[in-house]
Coordinates of C-alpha atoms and ligand atoms in Angstrom, one line a residue:
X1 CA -2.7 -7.5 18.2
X2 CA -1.8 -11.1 17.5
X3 CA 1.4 -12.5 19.0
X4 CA 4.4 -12.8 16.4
X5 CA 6.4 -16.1 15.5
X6 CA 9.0 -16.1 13.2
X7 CA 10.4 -19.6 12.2
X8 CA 13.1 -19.7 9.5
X9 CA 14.9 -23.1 7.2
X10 CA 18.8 -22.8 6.4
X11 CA 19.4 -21.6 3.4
X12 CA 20.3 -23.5 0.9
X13 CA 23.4 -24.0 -0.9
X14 CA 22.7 -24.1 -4.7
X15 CA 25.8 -26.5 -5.5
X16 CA 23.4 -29.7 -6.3
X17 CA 20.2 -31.1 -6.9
X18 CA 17.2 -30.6 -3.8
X19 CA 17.3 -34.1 -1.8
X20 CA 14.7 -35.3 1.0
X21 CA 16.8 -34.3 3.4
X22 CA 16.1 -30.3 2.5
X23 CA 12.8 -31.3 2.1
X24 CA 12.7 -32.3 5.8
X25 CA 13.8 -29.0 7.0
X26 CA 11.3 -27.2 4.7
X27 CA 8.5 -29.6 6.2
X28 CA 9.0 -29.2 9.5
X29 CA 9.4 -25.4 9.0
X30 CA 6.0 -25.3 7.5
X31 CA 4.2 -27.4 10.0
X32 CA 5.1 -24.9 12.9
X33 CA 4.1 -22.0 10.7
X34 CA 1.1 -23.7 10.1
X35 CA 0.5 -24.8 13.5
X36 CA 1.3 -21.1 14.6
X37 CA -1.0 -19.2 12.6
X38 CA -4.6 -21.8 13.3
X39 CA -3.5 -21.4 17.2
X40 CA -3.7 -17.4 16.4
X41 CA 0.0 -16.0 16.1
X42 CA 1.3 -13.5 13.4
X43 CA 3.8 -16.0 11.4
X44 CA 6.8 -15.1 9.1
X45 CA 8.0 -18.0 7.6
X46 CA 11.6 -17.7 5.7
X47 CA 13.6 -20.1 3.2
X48 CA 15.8 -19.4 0.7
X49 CA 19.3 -20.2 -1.3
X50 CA 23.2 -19.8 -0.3
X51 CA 24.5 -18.8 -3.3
X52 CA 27.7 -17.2 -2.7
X53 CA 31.4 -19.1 -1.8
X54 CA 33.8 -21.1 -3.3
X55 CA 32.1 -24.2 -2.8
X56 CA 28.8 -22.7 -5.5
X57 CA 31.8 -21.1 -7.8
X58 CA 33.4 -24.2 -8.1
X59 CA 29.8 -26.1 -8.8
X60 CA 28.8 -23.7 -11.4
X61 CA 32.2 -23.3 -12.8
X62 CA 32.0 -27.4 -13.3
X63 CA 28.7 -27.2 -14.5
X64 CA 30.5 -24.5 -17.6
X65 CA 28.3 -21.8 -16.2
X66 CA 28.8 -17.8 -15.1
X67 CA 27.6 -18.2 -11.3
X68 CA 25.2 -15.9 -11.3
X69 CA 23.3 -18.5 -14.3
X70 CA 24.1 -21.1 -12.4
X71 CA 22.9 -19.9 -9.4
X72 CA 19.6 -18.2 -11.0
X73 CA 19.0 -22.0 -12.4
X74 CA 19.5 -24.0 -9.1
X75 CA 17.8 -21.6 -6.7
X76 CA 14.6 -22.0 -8.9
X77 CA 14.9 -25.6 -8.6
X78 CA 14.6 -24.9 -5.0
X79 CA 11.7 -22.6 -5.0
X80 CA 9.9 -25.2 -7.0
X81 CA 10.9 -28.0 -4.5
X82 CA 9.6 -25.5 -1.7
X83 CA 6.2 -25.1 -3.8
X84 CA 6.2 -28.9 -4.6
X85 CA 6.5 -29.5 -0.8
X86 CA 3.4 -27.6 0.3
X87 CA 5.4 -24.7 1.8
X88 CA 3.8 -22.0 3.1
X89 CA 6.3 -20.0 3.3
X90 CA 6.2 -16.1 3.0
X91 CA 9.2 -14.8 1.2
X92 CA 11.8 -16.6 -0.2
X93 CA 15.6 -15.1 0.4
X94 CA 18.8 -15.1 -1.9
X95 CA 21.7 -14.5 -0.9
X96 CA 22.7 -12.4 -4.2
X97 CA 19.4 -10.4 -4.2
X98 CA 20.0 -6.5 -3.9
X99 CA 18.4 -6.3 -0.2
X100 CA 21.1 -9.0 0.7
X101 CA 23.8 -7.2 -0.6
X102 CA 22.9 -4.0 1.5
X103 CA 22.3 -5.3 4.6
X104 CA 25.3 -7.6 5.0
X105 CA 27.6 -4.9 4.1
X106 CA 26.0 -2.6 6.6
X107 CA 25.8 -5.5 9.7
X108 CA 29.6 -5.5 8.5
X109 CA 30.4 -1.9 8.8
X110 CA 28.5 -1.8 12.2
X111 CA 30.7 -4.2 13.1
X112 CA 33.7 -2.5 12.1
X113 CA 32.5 0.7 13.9
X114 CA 31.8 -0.8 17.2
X115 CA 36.1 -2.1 17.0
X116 CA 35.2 -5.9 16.7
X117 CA 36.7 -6.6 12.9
X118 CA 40.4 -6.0 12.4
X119 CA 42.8 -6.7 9.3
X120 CA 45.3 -9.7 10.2
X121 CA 46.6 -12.9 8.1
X122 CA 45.2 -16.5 8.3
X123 CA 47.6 -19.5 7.5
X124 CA 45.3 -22.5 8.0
X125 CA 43.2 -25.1 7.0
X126 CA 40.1 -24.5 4.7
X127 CA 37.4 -27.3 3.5
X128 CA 35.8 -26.3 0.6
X129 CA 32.6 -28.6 0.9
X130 CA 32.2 -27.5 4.5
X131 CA 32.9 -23.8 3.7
X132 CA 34.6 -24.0 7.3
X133 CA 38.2 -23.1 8.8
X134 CA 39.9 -26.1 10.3
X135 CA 43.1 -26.3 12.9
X136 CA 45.9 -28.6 12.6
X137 CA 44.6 -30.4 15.2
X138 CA 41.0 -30.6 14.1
X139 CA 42.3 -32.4 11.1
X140 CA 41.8 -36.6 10.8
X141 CA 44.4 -38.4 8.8
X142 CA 42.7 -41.3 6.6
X143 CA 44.0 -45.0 6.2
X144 CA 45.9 -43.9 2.8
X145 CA 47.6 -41.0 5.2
X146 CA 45.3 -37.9 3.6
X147 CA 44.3 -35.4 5.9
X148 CA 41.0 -34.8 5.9
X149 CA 38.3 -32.1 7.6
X150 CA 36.5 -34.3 10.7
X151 CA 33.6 -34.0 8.3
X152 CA 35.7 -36.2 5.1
X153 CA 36.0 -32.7 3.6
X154 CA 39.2 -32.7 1.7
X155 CA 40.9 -29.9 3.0
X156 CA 43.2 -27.1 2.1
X157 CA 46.4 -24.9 3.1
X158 CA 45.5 -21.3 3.0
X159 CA 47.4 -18.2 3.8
X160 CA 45.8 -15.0 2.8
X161 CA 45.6 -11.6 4.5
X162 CA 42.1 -11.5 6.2
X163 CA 40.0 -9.5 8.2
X164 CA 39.0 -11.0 11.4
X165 CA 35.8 -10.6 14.3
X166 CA 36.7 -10.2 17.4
X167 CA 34.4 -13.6 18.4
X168 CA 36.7 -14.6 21.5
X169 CA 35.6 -11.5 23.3
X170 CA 32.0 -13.1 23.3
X171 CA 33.1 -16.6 24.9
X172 CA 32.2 -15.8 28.3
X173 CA 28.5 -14.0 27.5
X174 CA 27.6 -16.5 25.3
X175 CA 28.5 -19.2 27.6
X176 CA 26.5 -17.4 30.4
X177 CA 23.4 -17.1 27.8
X178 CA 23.4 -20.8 26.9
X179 CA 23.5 -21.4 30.5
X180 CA 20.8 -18.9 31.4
X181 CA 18.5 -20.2 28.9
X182 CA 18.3 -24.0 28.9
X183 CA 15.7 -23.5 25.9
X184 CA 18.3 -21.6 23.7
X185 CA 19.0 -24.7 22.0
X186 CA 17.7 -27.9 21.6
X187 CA 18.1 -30.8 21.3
X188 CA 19.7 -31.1 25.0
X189 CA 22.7 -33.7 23.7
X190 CA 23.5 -30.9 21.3
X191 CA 23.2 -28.0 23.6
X192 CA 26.1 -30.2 25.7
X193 CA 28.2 -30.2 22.1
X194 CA 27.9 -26.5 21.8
X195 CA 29.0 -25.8 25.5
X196 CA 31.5 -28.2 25.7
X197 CA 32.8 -26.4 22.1
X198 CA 32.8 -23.3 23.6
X199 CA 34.5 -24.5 27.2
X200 CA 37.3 -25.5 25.1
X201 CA 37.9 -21.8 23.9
X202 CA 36.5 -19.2 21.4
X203 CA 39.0 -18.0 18.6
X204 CA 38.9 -15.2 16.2
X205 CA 37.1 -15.9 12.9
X206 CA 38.5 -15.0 9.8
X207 CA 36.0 -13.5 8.2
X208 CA 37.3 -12.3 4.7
X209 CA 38.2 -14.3 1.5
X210 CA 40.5 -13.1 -1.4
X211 CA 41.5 -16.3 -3.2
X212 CA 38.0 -15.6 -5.3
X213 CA 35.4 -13.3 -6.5
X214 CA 32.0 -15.2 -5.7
X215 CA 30.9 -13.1 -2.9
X216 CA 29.6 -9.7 -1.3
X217 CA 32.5 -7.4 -1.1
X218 CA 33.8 -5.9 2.1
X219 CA 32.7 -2.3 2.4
X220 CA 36.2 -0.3 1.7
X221 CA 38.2 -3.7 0.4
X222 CA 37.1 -5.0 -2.7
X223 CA 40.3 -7.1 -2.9
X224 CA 38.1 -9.2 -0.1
X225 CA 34.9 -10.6 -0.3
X226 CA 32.7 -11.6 2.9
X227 CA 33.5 -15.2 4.3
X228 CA 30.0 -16.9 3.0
X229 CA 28.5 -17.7 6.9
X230 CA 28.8 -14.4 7.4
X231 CA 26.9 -13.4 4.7
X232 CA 25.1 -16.8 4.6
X233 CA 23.5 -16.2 8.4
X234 CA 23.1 -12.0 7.9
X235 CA 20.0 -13.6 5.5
X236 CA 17.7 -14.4 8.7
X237 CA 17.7 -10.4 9.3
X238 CA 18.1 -9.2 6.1
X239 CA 14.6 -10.9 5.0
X240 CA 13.3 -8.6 7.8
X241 CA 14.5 -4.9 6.5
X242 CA 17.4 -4.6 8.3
X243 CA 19.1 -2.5 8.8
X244 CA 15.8 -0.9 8.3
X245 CA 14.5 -1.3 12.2
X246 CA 11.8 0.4 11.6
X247 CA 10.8 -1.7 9.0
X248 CA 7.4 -3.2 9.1
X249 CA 8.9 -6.6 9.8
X250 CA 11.4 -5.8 11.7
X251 CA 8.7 -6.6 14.7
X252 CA 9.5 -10.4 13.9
X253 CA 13.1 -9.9 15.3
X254 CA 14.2 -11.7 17.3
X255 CA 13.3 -14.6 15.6
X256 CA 11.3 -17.4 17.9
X257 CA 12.8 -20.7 16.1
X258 CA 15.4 -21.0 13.7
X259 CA 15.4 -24.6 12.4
X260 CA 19.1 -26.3 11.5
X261 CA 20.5 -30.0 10.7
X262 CA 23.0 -31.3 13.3
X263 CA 26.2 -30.5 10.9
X264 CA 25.4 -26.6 10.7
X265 CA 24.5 -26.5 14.2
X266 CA 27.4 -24.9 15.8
X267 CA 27.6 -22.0 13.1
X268 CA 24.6 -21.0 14.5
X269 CA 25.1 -21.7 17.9
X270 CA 28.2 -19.8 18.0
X271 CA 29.1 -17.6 15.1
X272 CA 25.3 -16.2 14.3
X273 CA 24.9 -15.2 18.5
X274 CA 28.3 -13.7 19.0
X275 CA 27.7 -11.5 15.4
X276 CA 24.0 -10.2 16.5
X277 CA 26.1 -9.7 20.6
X278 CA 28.8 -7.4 18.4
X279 CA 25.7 -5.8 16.5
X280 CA 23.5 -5.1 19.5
X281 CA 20.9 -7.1 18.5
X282 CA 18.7 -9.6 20.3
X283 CA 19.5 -13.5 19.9
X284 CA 17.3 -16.3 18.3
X285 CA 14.8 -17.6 21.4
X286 CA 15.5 -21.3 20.1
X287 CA 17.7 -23.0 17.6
X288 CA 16.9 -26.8 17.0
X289 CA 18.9 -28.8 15.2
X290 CA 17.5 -32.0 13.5
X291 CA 19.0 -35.2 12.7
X292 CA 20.2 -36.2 9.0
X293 CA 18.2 -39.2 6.6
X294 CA 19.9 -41.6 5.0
X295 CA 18.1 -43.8 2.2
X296 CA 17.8 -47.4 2.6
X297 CA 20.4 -47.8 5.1
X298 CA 22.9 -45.3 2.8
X299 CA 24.4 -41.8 3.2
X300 CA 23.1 -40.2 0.8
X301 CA 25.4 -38.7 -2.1
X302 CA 26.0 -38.3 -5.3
X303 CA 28.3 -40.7 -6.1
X304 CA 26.4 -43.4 -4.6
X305 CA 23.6 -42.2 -7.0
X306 CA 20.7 -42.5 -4.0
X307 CA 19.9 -38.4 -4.1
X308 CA 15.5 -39.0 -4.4
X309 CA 13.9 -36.5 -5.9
X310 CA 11.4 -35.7 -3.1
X311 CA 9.0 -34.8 -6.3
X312 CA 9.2 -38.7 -7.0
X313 CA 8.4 -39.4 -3.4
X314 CA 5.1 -37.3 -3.7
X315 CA 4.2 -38.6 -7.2
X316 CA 4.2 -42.3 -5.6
X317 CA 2.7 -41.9 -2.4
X318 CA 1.5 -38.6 -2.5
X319 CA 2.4 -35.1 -0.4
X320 CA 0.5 -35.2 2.4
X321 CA 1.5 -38.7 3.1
X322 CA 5.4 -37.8 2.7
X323 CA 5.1 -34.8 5.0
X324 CA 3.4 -37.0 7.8
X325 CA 5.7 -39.8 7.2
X326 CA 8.9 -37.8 7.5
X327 CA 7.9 -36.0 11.2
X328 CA 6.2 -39.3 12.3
X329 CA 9.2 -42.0 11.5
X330 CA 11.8 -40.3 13.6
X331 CA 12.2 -38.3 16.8
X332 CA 13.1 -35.1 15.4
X333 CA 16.2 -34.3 16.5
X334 CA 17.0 -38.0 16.0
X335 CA 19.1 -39.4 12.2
X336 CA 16.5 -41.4 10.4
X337 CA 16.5 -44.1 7.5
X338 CA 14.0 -43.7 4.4
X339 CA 12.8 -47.0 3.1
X340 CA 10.3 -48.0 0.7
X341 CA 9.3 -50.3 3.6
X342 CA 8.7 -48.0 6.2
X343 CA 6.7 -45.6 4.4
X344 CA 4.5 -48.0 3.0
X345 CA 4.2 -49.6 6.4
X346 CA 3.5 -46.3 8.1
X347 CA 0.8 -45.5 5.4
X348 CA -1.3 -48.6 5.4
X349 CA -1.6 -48.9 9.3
X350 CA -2.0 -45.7 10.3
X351 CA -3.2 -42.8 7.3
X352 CA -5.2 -45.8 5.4
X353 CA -6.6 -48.2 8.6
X354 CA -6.3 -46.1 11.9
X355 CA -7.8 -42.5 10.2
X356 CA -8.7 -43.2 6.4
X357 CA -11.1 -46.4 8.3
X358 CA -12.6 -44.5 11.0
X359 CA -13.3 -41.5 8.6
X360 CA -15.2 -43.7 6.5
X361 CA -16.9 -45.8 8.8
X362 CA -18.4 -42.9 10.5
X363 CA -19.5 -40.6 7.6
X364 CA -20.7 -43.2 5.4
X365 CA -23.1 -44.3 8.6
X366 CA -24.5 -41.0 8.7
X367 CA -25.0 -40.7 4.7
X368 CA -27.0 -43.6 5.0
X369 CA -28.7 -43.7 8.0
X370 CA -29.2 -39.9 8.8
X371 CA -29.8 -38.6 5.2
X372 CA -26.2 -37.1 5.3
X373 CA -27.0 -34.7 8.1
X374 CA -25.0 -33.7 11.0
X375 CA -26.9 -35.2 13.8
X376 CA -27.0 -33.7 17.6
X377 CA -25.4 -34.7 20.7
X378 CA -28.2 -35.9 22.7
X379 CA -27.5 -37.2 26.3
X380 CA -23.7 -38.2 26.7
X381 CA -22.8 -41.3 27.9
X382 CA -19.4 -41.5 30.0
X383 CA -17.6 -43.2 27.4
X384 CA -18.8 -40.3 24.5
X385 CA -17.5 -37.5 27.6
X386 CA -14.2 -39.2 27.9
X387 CA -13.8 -39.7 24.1
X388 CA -14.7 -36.2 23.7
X389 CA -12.8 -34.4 26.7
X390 CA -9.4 -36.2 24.5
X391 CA -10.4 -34.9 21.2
X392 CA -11.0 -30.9 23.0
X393 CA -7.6 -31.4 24.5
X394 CA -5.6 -31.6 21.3
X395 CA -4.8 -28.5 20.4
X396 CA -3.3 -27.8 24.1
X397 CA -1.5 -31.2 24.1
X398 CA 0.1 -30.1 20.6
X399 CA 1.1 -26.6 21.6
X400 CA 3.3 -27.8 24.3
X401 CA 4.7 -30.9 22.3
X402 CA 5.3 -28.7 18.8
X403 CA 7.1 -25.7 20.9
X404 CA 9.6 -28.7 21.8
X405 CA 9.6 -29.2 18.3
X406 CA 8.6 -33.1 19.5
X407 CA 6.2 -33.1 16.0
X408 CA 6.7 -37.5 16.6
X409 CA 4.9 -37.3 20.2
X410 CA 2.4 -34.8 18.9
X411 CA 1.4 -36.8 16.3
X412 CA 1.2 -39.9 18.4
X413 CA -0.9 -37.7 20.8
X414 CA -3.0 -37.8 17.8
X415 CA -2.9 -41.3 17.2
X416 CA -3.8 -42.0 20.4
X417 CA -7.0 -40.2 20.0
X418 CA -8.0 -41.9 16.5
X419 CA -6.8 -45.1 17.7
X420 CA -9.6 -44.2 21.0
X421 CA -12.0 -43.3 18.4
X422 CA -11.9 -47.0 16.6
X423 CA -12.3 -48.7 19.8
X424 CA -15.4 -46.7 20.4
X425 CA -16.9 -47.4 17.3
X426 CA -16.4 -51.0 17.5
X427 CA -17.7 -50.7 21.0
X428 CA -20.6 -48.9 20.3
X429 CA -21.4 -50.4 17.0
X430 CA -23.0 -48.2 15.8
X431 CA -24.6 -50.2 12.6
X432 CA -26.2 -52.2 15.5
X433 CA -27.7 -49.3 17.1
X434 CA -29.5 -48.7 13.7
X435 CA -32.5 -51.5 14.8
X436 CA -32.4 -51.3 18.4
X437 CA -31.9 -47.4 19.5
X438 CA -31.5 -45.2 16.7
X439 CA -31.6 -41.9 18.6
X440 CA -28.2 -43.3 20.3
X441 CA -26.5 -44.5 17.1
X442 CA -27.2 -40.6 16.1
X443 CA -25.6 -40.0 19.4
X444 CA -22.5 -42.1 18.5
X445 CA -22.0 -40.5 14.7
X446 CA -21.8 -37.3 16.4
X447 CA -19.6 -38.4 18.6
X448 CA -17.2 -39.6 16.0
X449 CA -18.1 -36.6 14.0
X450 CA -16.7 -34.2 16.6
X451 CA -13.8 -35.9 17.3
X452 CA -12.8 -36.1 13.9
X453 CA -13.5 -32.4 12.8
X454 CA -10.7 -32.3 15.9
X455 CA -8.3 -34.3 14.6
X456 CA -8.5 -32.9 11.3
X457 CA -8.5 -29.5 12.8
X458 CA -5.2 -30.2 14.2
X459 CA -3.7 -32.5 11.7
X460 CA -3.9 -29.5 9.0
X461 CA -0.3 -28.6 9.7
X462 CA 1.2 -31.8 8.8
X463 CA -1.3 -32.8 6.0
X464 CA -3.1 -29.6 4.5
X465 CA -5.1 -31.0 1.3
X466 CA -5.9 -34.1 2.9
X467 CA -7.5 -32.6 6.2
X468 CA -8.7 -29.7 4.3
X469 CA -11.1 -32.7 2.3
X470 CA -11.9 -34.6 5.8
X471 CA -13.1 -30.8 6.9
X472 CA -15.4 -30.4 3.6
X473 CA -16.9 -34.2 4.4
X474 CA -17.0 -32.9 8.4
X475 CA -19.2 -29.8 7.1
X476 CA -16.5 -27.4 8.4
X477 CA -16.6 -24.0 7.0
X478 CA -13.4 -22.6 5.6
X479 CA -13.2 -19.8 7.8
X480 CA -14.0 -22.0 10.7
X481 CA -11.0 -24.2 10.7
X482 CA -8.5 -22.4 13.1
X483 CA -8.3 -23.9 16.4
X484 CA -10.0 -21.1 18.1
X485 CA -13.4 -22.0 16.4
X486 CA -13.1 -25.2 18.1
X487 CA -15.2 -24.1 20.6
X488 CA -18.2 -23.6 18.4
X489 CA -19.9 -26.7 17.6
X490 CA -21.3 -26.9 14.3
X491 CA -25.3 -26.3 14.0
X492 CA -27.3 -30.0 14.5
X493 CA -28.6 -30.7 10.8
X494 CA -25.2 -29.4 9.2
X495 CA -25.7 -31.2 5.7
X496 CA -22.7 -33.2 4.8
X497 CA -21.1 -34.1 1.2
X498 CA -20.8 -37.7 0.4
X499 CA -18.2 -39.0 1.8
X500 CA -15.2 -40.2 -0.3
X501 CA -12.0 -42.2 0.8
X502 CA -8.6 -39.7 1.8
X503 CA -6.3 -42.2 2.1
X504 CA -5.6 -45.3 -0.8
X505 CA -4.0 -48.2 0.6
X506 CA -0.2 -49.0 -0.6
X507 CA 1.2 -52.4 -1.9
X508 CA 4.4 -53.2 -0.2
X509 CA 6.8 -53.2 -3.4
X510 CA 4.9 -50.9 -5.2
X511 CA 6.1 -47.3 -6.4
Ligands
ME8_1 O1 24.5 -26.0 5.1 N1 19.3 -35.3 6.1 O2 23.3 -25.7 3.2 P1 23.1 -27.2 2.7 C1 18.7 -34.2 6.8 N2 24.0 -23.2 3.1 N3 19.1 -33.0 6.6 C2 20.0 -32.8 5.6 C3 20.6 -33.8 4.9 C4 20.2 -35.2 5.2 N4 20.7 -36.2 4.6 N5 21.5 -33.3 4.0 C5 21.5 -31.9 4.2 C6 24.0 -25.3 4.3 N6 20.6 -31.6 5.2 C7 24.2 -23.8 4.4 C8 23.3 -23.3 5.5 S1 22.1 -21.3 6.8 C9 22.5 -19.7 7.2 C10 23.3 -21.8 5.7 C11 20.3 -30.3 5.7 O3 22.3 -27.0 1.4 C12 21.5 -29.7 6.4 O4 21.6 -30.3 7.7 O5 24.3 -27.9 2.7 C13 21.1 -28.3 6.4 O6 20.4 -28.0 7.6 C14 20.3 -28.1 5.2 O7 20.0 -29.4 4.7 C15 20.9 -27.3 4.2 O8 22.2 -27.8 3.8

């Protein structure tokens, strides 16, 4: 039986247009499942919408649709993003599907059986665009004297009966699990945010809304509907079968990452831990949250009028490029600036020159001077062992670097490698060999050869079509690309296809 690994996105909320920075989430989603399943796990891999709350009623109600067509017509555009973005994900949640619906209302009324929801009042402070309760003294008061969310949010007086969860009985064990589990949440500047939160003392939550209709009613109160996080993080589960646990997926629970950006952090840190304590469940193993783009320098919002489609992005530099320049600019983790300059930078030195060149360079010897055939490895030298003992130790490198979520250093693990590769070749020169020792310039390509079909082996998860096409030029079955088959060299004589270029060099301005 394979080990599991369940890695889940947010979900998003359908109140605008997909942006890059949901597309970075979905990306570095996908390149763990992808990582996950060639190193031999069982992966479930979950995105989806938010679709309920005031902030989506408001949007489609603005828009002069029902929220359920408004709703229906954004999450698609999400899907499509998810699609256009190379996801392989394997189901794909809303939060209004049937499934959803059930198992929110039955986490509720498990809840409410085991005594940790009660009826009270809440006279507060709501914001809207952060779908988040606020205290008085949370509040920031601008220049022209407007009291704002610390977020910006504009913000608003609410007093409403509401039902409540008992979440300040779980300060202590949740405290006591963070501290247990140093790998609970990453990054470590973060996991201090979340403590220090929690030192400062856990309240209630209101967990019931009855200003408005756009949401899962509470079982026994329809005049309430379900405070959206609630029903928003029930989705991770629900996906699953629950309360089904005997579904067939339910063996992915708990899940072993759960991917957030930096501003949703704490909902999941806190609320989503303390629900699944009241429910009996098991926690998350990890919850990372990633740093937020901006675009040339800019926030980037509507009004500014900077929201990329990342569907433009891939039709000028292509998706494979986009996903690797994304994870390779910034530490993830880290907040990151997209410019036309960096990405163009980042794709000329390193996809076009560094592994595009060497690529090239090496297959295009052996079409012409070994009549397109894989040749053997003959007697090593030291420099072809040492080349060679760095290529086989990728995938173990990456393993530990990508359970860190540190996708940055893993790929300039991979760099490093390449970047070893080119001063080989140049030291070898292998074009020389041709005259004066031809059975060591076969020696050399196969050197180059195998280090490749290892750097494309392991570069699938960040670049699938584009490594997929360097392991058809490497001669690489299908089935053989998994990291496990690594250990099987492919048969001497292998006939290779001609060999074409992967990656087209990018003029600065361009695009
Ligand atoms: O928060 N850079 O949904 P959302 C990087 N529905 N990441 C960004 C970003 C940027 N500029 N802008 C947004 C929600 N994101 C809730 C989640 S989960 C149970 C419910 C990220 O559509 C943001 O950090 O507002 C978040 O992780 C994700 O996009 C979805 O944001």
């Amino acid at each position: 039986m394979k080990p599991t690994y369940y890695v889940t996105t947010p979900i998003f909320y359908v109140n605008g247009a997909p942006h890059i920075g949901h597309a970075y989430t979905m990306i570095a989603a996908d390149v763990l499942a992808r990582f996950k399943r060639l190193d031999g796990y069982d992966v479930h891999f979950l995105t989806g919408t938010d679709e309920h709350g005031q902030k989506v009623e408001k949007a489609a109600i603005d828009a002069g649709m029902t929220p359920q067509a408004f709703t229906d017509q954004i999450s698609a555009s999400f899907r499509d993003i998810a699609a256009a973005m190379g996801l392989s994900n394997d189901d794909f949640i809303r939060t209004t599907d049937p499934r959803h619906h059930l198992a929110s209302q039955a986490l509720w009324t498990r809840l409410q059986d085991a005594g940790h929801i009660y009826l009270g009042g809440y006279e507060g402070w709501y914001a809207i665009r952060d779908e988040a309760f606020y205290d008085e003294g949370e509040l920031v008061t601008r220049p022209d004297g407007i009291k704002v969310a610390p977020t910006g949010a504009p913000v608003e007086f609410v007093t409403e009966p509401s039902y409540f969860f008992r979440m300040s009985a779980f300060q202590e064990r949740l405290l006591a699990h963070i501290e247990a589990h140093p790998e609970f949440i990453g990054p470590t500047a973060r996991r201090n945010e979340v403590l220090g939160f929690l030192r400062g003392g856990l309240k209630d939550l209101s967990i019931s809304r009855t200003g408005f209709r756009w949401g899962i009613p509470v079982p026994g109160d329809e005049a309430h509907v379900m405070y959206v996080w609630l029903d928003a993080l029930t989705n991770y589960i629900t996906a699953l079968g629950y309360p089904n646990e005997n579904a067939e997926l339910w063996r992915f629970w708990p899940a072993d990452l759960q991917i957030v950006g930096k501003d949703i952090l704490r909902f999941h840190a806190v609320i989503w831990p303390t629900l699944l304590m009241a429910a009996g469940l098991p926690l998350p193993k990890r919850l990372y949250a990633h740093g937020w783009w901006t675009i040339e320098g800019e926030k980037i919002s509507k009004s500014l009028g900077n929201v990329i489609d990342p569907r433009e992005l891939v039709q000028a530099y292509g998706l494979d490029p986009l996903r690797f320049f994304l994870l390779r600019e910034v530490t993830f983790g880290s907040d990151g600036d997209y410019s036309r300059k960096a990405i163009v930078g980042r794709l000329n030195t390193e996809l076009a020159n560094d592994l595009g060149n060497l690529a090239q360079r090496s297959l295009s010897l052996i079409a012409k001077n070994l009549e397109g055939r894989l040749p053997g490895r003959g007697v090593l030298s030291d420099d072809d062992t040492t080349l060679i003992a760095a290529a086989e130790a990728l995938p173990v490198v990456l393993r530990e670097k990508l359970d860190r979520q540190a996708f940055g250093e893993a790929l300039e693990e991979v760099w490093k490698v390449i970047r070893a590769g080119n001063g080989y070749i140049d030291r070898q020169a292998p074009w020389a060999l041709r005259r004066t020792d031809p059975p060591r310039m076969a020696v050399v390509l196969r050197v180059l050869a195998d280090l490749l079909r290892h750097v494309a082996t392991v570069l699938q998860p960040f670049m699938p079509t584009s490594m997929s096409r360097m392991l058809d030029q490497l001669g690489v079955p299908t089935d053989l690309r998994d990291f496990a088959q690594l250990r099987s060299p492919l048969p001497d004589g292998t006939p290779l296809p001609a060999p074409e270029g992967i990656f087209p060099r990018h003029v600065d301005g361009a695009a």
